[in-house]
Short mmCIF file of C-alpha atoms in Angstrom, two decimals:
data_model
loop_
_atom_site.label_atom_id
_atom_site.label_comp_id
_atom_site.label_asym_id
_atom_site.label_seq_id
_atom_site.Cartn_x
_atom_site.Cartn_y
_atom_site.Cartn_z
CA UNK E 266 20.33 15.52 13.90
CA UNK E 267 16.76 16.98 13.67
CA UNK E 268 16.22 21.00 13.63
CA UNK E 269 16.85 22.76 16.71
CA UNK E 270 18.89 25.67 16.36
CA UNK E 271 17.90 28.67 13.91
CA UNK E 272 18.82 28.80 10.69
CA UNK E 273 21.54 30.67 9.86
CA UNK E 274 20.12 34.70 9.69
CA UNK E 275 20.02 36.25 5.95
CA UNK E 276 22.33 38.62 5.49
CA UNK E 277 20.71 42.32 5.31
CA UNK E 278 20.52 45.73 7.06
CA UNK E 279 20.68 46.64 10.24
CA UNK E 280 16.62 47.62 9.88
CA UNK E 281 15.93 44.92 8.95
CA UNK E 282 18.23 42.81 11.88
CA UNK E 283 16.48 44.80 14.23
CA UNK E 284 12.89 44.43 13.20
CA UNK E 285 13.73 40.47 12.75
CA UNK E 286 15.13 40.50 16.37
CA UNK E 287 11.90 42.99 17.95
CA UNK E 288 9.69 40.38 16.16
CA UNK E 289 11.61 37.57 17.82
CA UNK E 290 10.96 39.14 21.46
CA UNK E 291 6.94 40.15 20.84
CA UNK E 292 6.47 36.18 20.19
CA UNK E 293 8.26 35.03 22.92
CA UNK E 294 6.79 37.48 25.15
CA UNK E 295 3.31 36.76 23.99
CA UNK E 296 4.07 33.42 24.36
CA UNK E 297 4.84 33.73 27.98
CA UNK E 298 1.89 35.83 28.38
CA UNK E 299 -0.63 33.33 26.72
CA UNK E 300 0.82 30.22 28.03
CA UNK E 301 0.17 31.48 31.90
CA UNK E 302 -3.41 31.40 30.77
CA UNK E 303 -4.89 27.61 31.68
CA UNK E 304 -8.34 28.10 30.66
CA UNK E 305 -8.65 30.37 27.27
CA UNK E 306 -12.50 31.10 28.18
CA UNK E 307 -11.51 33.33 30.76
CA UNK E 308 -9.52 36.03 28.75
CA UNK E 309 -9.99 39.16 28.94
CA UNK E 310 -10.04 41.33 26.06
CA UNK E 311 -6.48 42.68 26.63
CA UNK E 312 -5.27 39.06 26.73
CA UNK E 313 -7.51 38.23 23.12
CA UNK E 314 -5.69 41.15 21.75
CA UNK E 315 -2.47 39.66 22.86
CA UNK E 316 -3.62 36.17 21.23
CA UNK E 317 -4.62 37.49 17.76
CA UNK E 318 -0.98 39.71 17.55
CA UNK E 319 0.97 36.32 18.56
CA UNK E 320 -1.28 34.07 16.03
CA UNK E 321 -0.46 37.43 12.99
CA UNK E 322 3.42 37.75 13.92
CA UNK E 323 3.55 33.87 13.22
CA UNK E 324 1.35 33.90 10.14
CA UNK E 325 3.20 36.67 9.01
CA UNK E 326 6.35 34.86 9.82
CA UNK E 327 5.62 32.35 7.97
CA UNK E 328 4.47 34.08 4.66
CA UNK E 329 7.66 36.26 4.61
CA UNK E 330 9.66 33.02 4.77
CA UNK E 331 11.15 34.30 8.18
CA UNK E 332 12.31 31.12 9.50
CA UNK E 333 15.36 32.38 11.29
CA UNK E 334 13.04 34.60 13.38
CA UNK E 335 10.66 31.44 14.33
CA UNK E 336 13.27 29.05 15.19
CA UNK E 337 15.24 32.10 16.97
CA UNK E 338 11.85 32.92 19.49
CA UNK E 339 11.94 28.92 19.88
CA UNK E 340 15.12 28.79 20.64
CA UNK E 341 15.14 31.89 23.36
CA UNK E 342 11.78 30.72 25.15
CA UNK E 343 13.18 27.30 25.92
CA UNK E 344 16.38 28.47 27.68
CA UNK E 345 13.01 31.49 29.38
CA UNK E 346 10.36 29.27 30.32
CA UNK E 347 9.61 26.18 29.77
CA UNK E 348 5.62 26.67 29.23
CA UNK E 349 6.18 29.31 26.75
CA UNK E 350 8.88 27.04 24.55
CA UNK E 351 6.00 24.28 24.95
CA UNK E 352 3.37 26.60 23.87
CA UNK E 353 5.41 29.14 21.12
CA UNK E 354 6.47 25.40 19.28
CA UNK E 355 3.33 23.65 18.85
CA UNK E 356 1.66 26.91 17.67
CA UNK E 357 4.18 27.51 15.19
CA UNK E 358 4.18 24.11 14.01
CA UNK E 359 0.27 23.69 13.58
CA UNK E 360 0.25 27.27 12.09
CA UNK E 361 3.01 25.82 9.50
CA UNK E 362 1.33 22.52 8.79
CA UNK E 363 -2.58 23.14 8.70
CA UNK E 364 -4.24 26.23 7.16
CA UNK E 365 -7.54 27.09 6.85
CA UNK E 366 -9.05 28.32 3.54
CA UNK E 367 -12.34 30.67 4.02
CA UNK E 368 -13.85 32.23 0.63
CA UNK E 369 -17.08 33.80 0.36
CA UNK E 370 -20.34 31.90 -0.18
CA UNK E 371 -18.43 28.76 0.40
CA UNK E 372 -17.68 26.38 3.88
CA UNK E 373 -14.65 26.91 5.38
CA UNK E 374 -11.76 24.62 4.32
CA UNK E 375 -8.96 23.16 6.09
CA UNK E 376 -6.06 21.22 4.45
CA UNK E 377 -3.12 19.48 6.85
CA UNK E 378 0.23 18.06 6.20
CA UNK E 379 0.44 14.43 7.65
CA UNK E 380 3.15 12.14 8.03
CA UNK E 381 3.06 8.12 7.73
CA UNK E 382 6.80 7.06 9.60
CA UNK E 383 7.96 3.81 8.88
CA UNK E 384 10.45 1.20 9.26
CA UNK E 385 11.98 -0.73 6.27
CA UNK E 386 13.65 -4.01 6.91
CA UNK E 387 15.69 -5.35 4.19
CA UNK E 388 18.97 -7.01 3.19
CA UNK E 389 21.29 -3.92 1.52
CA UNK E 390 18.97 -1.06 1.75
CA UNK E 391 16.72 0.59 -0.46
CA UNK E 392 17.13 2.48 -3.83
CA UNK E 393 15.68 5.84 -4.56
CA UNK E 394 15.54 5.36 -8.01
CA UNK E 395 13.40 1.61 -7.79
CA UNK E 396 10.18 3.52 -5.73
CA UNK E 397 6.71 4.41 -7.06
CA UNK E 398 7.28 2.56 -9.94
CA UNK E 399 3.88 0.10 -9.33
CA UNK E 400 1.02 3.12 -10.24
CA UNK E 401 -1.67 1.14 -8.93
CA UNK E 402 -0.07 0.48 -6.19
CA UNK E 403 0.34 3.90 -5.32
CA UNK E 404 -3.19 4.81 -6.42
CA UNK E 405 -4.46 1.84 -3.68
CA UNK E 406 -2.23 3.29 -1.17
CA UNK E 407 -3.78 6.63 -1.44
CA UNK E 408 -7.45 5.11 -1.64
CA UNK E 409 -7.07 3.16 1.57
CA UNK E 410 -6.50 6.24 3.96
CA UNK E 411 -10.32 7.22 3.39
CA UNK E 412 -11.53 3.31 2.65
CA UNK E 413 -10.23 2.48 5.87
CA UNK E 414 -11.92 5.88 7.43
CA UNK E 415 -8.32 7.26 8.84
CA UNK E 416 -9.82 10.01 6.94
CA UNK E 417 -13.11 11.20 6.09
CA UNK E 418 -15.14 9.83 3.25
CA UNK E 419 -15.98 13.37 2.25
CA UNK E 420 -11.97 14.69 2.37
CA UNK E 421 -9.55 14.62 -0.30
CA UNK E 422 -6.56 13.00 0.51
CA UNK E 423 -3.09 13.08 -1.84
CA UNK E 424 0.00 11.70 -1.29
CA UNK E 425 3.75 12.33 -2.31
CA UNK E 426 4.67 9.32 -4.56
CA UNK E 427 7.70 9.63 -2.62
CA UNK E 428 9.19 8.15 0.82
CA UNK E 429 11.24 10.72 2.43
CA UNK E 430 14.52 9.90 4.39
CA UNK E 431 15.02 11.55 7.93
CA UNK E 432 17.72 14.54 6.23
CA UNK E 433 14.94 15.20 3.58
CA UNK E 434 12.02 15.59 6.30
CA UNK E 435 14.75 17.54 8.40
CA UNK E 436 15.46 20.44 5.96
CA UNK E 437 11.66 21.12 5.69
CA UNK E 438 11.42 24.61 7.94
CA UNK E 439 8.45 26.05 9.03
CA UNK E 440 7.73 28.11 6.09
CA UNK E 441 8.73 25.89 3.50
CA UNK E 442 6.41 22.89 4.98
CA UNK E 443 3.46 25.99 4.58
CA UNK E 444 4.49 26.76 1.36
CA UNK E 445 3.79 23.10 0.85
CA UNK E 446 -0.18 22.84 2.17
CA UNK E 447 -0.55 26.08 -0.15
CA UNK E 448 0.59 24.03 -3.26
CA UNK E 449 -1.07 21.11 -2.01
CA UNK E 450 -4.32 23.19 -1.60
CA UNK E 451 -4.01 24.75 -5.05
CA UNK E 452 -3.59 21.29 -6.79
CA UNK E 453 -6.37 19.90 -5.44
CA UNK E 454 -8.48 22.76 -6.16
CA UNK E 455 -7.80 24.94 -9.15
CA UNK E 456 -9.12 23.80 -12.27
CA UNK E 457 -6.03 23.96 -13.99
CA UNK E 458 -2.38 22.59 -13.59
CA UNK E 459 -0.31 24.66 -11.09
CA UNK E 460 2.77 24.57 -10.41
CA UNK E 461 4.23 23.46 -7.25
CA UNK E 462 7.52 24.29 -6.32
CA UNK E 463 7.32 23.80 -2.55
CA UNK E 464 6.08 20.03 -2.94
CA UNK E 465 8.94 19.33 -5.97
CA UNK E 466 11.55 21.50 -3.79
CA UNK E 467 10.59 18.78 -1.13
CA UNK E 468 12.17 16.26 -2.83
CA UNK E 469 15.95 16.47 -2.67
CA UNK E 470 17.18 13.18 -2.53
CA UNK E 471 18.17 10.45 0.18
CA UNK E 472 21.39 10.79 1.83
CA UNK E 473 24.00 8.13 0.83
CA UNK E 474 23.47 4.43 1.83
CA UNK E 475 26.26 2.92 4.06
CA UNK E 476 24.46 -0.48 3.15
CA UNK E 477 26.37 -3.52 1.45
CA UNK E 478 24.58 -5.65 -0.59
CA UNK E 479 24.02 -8.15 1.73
CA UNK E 480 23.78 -5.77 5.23
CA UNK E 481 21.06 -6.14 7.31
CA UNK E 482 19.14 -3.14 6.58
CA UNK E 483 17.05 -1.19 8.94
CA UNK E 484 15.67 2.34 7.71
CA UNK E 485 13.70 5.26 8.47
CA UNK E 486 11.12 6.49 5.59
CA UNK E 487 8.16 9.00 6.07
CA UNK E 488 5.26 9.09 3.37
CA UNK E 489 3.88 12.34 3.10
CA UNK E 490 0.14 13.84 2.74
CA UNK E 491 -1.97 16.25 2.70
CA UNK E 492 -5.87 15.95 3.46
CA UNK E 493 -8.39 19.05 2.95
CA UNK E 494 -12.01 18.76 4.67
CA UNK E 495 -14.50 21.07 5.82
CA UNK E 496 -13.67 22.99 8.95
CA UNK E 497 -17.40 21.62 10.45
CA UNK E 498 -16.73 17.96 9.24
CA UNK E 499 -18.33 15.95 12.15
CA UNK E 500 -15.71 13.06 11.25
CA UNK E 501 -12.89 14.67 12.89
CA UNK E 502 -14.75 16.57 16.07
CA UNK E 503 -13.19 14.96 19.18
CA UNK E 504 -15.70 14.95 22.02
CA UNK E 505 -15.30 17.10 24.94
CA UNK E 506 -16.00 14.55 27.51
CA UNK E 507 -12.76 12.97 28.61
CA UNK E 508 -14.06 9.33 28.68
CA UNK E 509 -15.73 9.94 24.75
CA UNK E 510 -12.77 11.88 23.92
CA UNK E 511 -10.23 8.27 24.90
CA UNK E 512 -13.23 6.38 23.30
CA UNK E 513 -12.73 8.20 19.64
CA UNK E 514 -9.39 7.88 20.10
CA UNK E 515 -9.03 4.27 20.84
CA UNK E 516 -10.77 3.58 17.90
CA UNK E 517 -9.03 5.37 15.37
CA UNK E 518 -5.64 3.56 16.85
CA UNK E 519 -7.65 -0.01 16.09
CA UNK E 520 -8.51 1.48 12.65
CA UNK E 521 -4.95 2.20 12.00
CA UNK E 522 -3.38 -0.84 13.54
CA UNK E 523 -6.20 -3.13 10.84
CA UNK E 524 -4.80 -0.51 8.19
CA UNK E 525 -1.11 -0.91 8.91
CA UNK E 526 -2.01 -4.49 8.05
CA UNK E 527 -3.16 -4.75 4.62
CA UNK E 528 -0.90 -1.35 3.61
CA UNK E 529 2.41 -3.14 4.44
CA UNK E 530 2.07 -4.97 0.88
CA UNK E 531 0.92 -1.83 -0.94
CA UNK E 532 4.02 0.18 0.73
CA UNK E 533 6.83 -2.90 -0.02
CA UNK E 534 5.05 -2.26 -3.69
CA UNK E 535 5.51 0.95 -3.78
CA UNK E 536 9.18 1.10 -2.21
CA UNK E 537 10.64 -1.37 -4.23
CA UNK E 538 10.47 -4.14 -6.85
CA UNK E 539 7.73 -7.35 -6.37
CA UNK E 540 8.92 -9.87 -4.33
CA UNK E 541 11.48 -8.21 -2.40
CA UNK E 542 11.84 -9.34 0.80
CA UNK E 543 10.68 -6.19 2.83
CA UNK E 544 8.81 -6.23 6.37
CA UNK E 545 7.44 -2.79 6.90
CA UNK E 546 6.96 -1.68 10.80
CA UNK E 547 4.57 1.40 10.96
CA UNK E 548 4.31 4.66 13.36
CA UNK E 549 1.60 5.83 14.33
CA UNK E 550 -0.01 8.84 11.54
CA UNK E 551 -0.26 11.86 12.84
CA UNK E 552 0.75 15.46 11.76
CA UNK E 553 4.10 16.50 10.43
CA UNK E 554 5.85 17.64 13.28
CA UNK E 555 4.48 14.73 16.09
CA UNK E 556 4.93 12.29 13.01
CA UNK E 557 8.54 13.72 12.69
CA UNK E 558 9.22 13.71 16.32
CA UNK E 559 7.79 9.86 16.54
CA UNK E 560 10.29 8.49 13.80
CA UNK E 561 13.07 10.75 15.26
CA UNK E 562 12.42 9.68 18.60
CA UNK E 563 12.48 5.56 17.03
CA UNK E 564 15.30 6.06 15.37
CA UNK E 565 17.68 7.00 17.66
CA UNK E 566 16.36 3.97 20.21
CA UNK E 567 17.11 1.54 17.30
CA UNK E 568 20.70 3.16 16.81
CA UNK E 569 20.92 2.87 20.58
CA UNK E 570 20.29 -0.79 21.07
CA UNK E 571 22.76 -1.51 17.45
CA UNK E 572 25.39 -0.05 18.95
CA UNK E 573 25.34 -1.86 22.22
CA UNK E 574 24.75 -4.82 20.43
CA UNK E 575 27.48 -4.27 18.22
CA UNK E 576 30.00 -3.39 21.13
CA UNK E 577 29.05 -6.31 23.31
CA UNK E 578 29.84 -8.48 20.27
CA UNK E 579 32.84 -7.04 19.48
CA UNK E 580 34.16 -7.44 23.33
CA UNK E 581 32.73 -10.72 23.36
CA UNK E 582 30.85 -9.84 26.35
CA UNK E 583 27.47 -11.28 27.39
CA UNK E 584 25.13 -8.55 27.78
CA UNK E 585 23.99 -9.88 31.22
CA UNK E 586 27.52 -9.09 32.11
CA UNK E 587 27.69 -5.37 31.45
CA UNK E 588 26.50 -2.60 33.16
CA UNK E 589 24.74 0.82 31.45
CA UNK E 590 24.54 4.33 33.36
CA UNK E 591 21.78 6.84 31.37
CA UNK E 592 21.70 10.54 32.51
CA UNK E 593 21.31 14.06 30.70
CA UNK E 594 24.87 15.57 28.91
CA UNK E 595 25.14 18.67 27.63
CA UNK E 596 27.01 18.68 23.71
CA UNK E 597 28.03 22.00 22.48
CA UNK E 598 24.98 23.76 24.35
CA UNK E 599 22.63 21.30 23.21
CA UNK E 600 20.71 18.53 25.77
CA UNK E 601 20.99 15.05 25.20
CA UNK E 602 20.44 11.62 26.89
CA UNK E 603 23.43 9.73 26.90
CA UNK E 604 24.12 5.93 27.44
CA UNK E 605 27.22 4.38 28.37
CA UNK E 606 27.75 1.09 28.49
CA UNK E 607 30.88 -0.88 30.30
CA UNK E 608 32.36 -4.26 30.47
CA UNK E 609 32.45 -5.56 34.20
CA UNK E 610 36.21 -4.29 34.69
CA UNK E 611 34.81 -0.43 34.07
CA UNK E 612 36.19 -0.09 30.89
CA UNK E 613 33.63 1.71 28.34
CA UNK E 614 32.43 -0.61 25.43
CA UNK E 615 29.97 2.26 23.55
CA UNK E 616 28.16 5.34 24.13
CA UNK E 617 25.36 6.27 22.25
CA UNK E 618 23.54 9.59 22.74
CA UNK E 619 19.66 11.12 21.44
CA UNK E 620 18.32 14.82 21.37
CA UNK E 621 16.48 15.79 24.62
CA UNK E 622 14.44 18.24 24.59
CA UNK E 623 14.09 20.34 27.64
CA UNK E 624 10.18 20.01 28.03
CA UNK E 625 10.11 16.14 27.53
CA UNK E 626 8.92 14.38 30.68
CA UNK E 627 12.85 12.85 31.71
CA UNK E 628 11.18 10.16 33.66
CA UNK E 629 9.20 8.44 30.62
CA UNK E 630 12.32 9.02 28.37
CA UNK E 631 14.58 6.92 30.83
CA UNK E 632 11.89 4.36 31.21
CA UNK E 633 11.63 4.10 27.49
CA UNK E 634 15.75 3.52 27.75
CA UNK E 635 15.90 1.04 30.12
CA UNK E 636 13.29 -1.14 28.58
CA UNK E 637 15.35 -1.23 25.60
CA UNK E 638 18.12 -2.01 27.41
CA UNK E 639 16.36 -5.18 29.06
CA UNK E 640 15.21 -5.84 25.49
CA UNK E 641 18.88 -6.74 24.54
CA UNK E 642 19.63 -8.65 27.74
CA UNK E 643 21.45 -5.60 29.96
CA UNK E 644 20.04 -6.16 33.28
CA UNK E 645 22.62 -3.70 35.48
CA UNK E 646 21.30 -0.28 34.36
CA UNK E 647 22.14 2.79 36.49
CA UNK E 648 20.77 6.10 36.34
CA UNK E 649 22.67 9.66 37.25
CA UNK E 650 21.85 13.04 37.69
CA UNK E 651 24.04 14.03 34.36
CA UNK E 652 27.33 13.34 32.67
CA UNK E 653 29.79 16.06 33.78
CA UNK E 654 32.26 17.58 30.72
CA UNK E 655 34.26 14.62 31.50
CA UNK E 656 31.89 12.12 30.63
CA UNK E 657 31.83 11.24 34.43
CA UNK E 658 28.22 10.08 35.81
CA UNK E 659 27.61 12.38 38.76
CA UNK E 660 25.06 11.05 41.43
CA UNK E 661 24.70 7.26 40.27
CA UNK E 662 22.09 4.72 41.73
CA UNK E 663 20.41 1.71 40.50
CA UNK E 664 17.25 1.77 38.49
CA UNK E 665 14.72 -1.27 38.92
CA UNK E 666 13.93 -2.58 35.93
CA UNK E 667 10.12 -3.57 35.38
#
């Protein structure tokens, strides 16, 4: 299950524990203090003061490798305020994935992390060791971010000839995903070979395939980037009027959708031998953490609908004639958003749960839910106020499916 508890704390001295812990509070607190603030223009300079101490404690989190104390003030703002947990985590996770480079006499350089998620559809799964082997494959794949102008003409743009599994992509903290761009950054602009033990530490192998040879095969892949541009490059300035800012952005979603076309045959090249039967279904690109989120987010609505599918074949039951009730649970203090699904007698066929996190918008994620659930013919869908510790729906009524 993706990261959202803090590691576990390194062991050292109480000064230290209690420095670690008074760091934790100032970011929360600033957090609190800066997300209350709905239009940054109007700070005042104690409130500036406050925003260039939160944006140091997190850089300096970061470089010290202080992940414990970053996914600790997450942690303790979501269970404070919800606005500050929103605001605290998408900080910390641009601060971790994009850094900006300024030297003297030269433009000021910024290099992201991006992830690519994808779906791979195959008969008996993937192997590891048969990707990346078809160089100018790989080489094409890289080319086509900029030739289709996902990127721009005048960035550099690398890729990891490697497609990470959901448990790889999972283990990547904060500070290791920055130690990352800073390797990335180096590579692509020191003269000389570097080495780069962030990017190879990256690497440390898929989990283990539950695939038979001849099993349907549905999995979960990211390919990883990194592009560096000028800070001023007018290719990636959003405009601020709402209706130009929709405008840009529709585009670059038709750009991607005509580029999701011609890479599926680069990426089946690149993830396994020629000719095998592979059908790639593409994400949407975006940065590491919103990329990760998107695939998590996927994946557990594809496990969903397999295992009611599975169940309703195994009870011989006509998904027409079963009924599913989705509400919030609580699983050893963590949220999730359960589905239970029963034959017509009340007896339970499956439950199948995903990670909820405590700022989503509820409303979209049931929506989302129940138009899977149509998707696999389950037209009786309840929805409750939450699952009590018995598993019990409390507060059940009918949801209209659209």
């Amino acid at each position: 299950m993706p990261k959202n508890k803090r590691p576990q704390p390194r062991k050292s001295n109480q000064g230290f524990e209690d420095k670690d812990e008074a760091m934790t509070r100032s970011l929360c607190a600033l957090a609190l203090n800066l997300s209350e603030q709905e239009d940054g223009a109007k700070m005042g300079p104690q409130l500036r003061q406050q925003e260039a101490d939160f944006h140091k404690l997190v850089r300096n989190a970061l470089n010290q490798k202080k992940d414990d104390v970053l996914y600790g003030a997450i942690e303790r703002a979501q269970y404070e305020d919800v606005g500050a947990y929103q605001f605290l985590r998408s900080q910390i996770e641009e601060a971790a994935s994009t850094i900006v480079f300024r030297r003297e006499g030269a433009p000021a350089m910024e290099i992201n992390a991006f992830v690519v998620p994808l779906f791979v559809h195959g008969t008996g799964g993937l192997k590891e060791e048969q990707g990346f082997q078809d160089q100018a494959a790989f080489e094409e794949l890289v080319a086509s971010f900029q030739l289709a102008q996902l990127e721009s003409a005048k960035a550099r743009v690398v890729l990891m000839s490697h497609a990470y599994d959901l448990d790889e992509i999972d283990r990547i903290t904060y500070s290791h995903l920055n130690d990352m761009v800073r390797d990335a950054f180096a590579s692509m602009t020191d003269k000389k070979l570097s080495a780069t033990p962030a990017l190879e530490r990256s690497i440390s192998g898929w989990s283990a395939s539950a695939f038979g040879e001849r099993d349907a095969a549905v999995e979960l892949r990211f390919l990883l980037g990194f592009a560096l541009k000028r800070l001023d490059d007018p290719f990636y300035r959003v405009p601020e009027q709402e209706e130009a800012a929709d405008a840009y952005f529709a585009a670059r979603m038709e750009r991607y959708r005509k580029w999701t076309d011609t890479a599926a045959a680069l990426v089946k090249r690149c993830l396994a031998p020629a000719g095998a039967p592979l059908e790639i279904n593409f994400l949407y690109q975006d940065l590491f953490h919103g990329g990760k989120e998107q695939g998590v987010a996927k994946f557990f609505m594809l496990q969903m609908m397999a295992d009611m599918n599975h169940a309703l074949r195994a009870a011989g039951i006509a998904a027409d004639q079963a009924k599913a009730v989705v509400a919030p649970a609580d699983v050893d203090d963590n949220m999730v958003l359960r589905v239970n699904l029963y034959a017509g007698d009340g007896a339970l066929l499956a439950s199948s749960e995903k990670p909820l996190d405590l700022a989503a918008d509820l409303e979209l994620e049931v929506d989302d839910i129940c138009d899977a659930l149509a998707t696999i013919g389950v037209r009786e869908v309840s929805v409750a106020l939450k699952f009590d510790q018995h598993g019990v729906p409390q507060d059940e009524r009918a949801y209209g499916l659209h």
